[in-house]
Amino acid sequence: MFQYDAPTTQEDALQIQTSLANTVIMTDQFNEIDTIAGVDVAYDEDNNQVVGAVVLLDAKTLQVIESCSVVETISFPYIPGLFSFREIPPLINAIKKLSMMPDLIVCDGQGIAHPKRFGMASHLGVLLDIPTIGCGKTKLIGEYETPGSCKGNMSDLMHDETLIGKVLRTQKDIKPVFVSVGHKISIETAVQWIEKLTPKYRLPETTRQADQLVNRSLKALKA
């Protein structure tokens, strides 16, 4: 199983980020998608702890198959642009507790829609060599035209004249989400999966389930 070696300095992290960003694959590199995981983290800053959670869903029914969480000491400071280095360690350790590796991971954050083209979804995907999608609630960078109000309407998210994602309306008259390639998936396929994962709510079911788990775990930690 993959072993994560955390950077010790900001300079190390920047070098790692730049190097790994060049390895992101933005085309479909998978066969069947039978299982999809959602991941999330929550912080207990007062005690310098972070909770990492993963929930594994059946790709067809969207029913939860398995869930795991870990509690760890925060291992990297908060530095804008390097946020994934805080979140990757607990997420990887939570994923390692699963009885099977997911075929696809959806992250509540950005993939290549990031100043360095290497947000948390890309970081996690490259390290684990697993297809990943970034699906953020808010924009990190880029410009776009507001998509139509109907479910499925979308527009391009552009930065420096480059397509970095899609702004997707997952429910009628509800704020859109920001979808970007993480790793080993095309933007077209990423959007298709986010549409499948949002039959009732704005956010993907993977994100909703992981968020609920991480909040329960954080509440138990503080009890």
PDB file of N, CA and C in Angstrom, residues 6 10 24 44 52 62 66 94 110 125 130 150 175 181 198 202 222:
ATOM      1  N   ALA A   6       5.495  13.143   4.022  1.00  0.00           N
ATOM      2  CA  ALA A   6       5.107  14.547   4.087  1.00  0.00           C
ATOM      3  C   ALA A   6       6.319  15.461   3.920  1.00  0.00           C
ATOM      4  N   GLN A  10       8.024  24.526   3.473  1.00  0.00           N
ATOM      5  CA  GLN A  10       7.219  25.089   2.398  1.00  0.00           C
ATOM      6  C   GLN A  10       7.925  24.932   1.060  1.00  0.00           C
ATOM      7  N   VAL A  24      -0.192  14.928 -14.030  1.00  0.00           N
ATOM      8  CA  VAL A  24      -1.647  14.798 -14.090  1.00  0.00           C
ATOM      9  C   VAL A  24      -2.076  14.347 -15.489  1.00  0.00           C
ATOM     10  N   ASP A  44     -10.008  20.104  14.304  1.00  0.00           N
ATOM     11  CA  ASP A  44     -10.114  20.537  15.695  1.00  0.00           C
ATOM     12  C   ASP A  44      -8.847  21.336  15.972  1.00  0.00           C
ATOM     13  N   GLY A  52      -9.962  12.728   9.046  1.00  0.00           N
ATOM     14  CA  GLY A  52     -10.087  12.387   7.637  1.00  0.00           C
ATOM     15  C   GLY A  52     -11.102  11.273   7.479  1.00  0.00           C
ATOM     16  N   LEU A  62     -25.735   4.159  -5.564  1.00  0.00           N
ATOM     17  CA  LEU A  62     -25.292   5.242  -4.678  1.00  0.00           C
ATOM     18  C   LEU A  62     -25.497   4.908  -3.201  1.00  0.00           C
ATOM     19  N   GLU A  66     -19.157   1.062   2.494  1.00  0.00           N
ATOM     20  CA  GLU A  66     -18.192   1.033   3.595  1.00  0.00           C
ATOM     21  C   GLU A  66     -17.766   2.467   3.911  1.00  0.00           C
ATOM     22  N   ALA A  94      -7.188   7.139   5.843  1.00  0.00           N
ATOM     23  CA  ALA A  94      -8.570   6.660   5.894  1.00  0.00           C
ATOM     24  C   ALA A  94      -8.847   5.712   4.736  1.00  0.00           C
ATOM     25  N   GLN A 110     -10.819  21.258  -5.436  1.00  0.00           N
ATOM     26  CA  GLN A 110     -10.425  21.476  -6.817  1.00  0.00           C
ATOM     27  C   GLN A 110      -9.450  20.414  -7.323  1.00  0.00           C
ATOM     28  N   GLY A 125      -5.246  11.994  -6.473  1.00  0.00           N
ATOM     29  CA  GLY A 125      -5.293  11.069  -7.598  1.00  0.00           C
ATOM     30  C   GLY A 125      -3.929  10.629  -8.065  1.00  0.00           C
ATOM     31  N   ILE A 130      -5.222   6.843  -8.952  1.00  0.00           N
ATOM     32  CA  ILE A 130      -6.641   6.529  -9.072  1.00  0.00           C
ATOM     33  C   ILE A 130      -7.343   7.696  -9.759  1.00  0.00           C
ATOM     34  N   CYS A 150     -31.496  25.728 -15.347  1.00  0.00           N
ATOM     35  CA  CYS A 150     -32.004  24.348 -15.338  1.00  0.00           C
ATOM     36  C   CYS A 150     -30.921  23.342 -14.968  1.00  0.00           C
ATOM     37  N   LYS A 175     -27.434  27.149  -6.698  1.00  0.00           N
ATOM     38  CA  LYS A 175     -26.079  27.548  -7.064  1.00  0.00           C
ATOM     39  C   LYS A 175     -25.335  26.402  -7.746  1.00  0.00           C
ATOM     40  N   VAL A 181     -11.033  18.343 -13.622  1.00  0.00           N
ATOM     41  CA  VAL A 181     -10.281  17.086 -13.675  1.00  0.00           C
ATOM     42  C   VAL A 181      -9.362  16.994 -12.466  1.00  0.00           C
ATOM     43  N   THR A 198     -25.717  13.501  -8.417  1.00  0.00           N
ATOM     44  CA  THR A 198     -26.555  14.557  -7.848  1.00  0.00           C
ATOM     45  C   THR A 198     -28.017  14.399  -8.269  1.00  0.00           C
ATOM     46  N   ARG A 202     -27.755  19.442  -4.449  1.00  0.00           N
ATOM     47  CA  ARG A 202     -26.744  20.214  -5.158  1.00  0.00           C
ATOM     48  C   ARG A 202     -25.405  19.498  -5.189  1.00  0.00           C
ATOM     49  N   LYS A 222     -14.762  15.625  20.050  1.00  0.00           N
ATOM     50  CA  LYS A 222     -14.864  16.734  20.993  1.00  0.00           C
ATOM     51  C   LYS A 222     -15.750  16.422  22.202  1.00  0.00           C
TER      52      LYS A 222
END
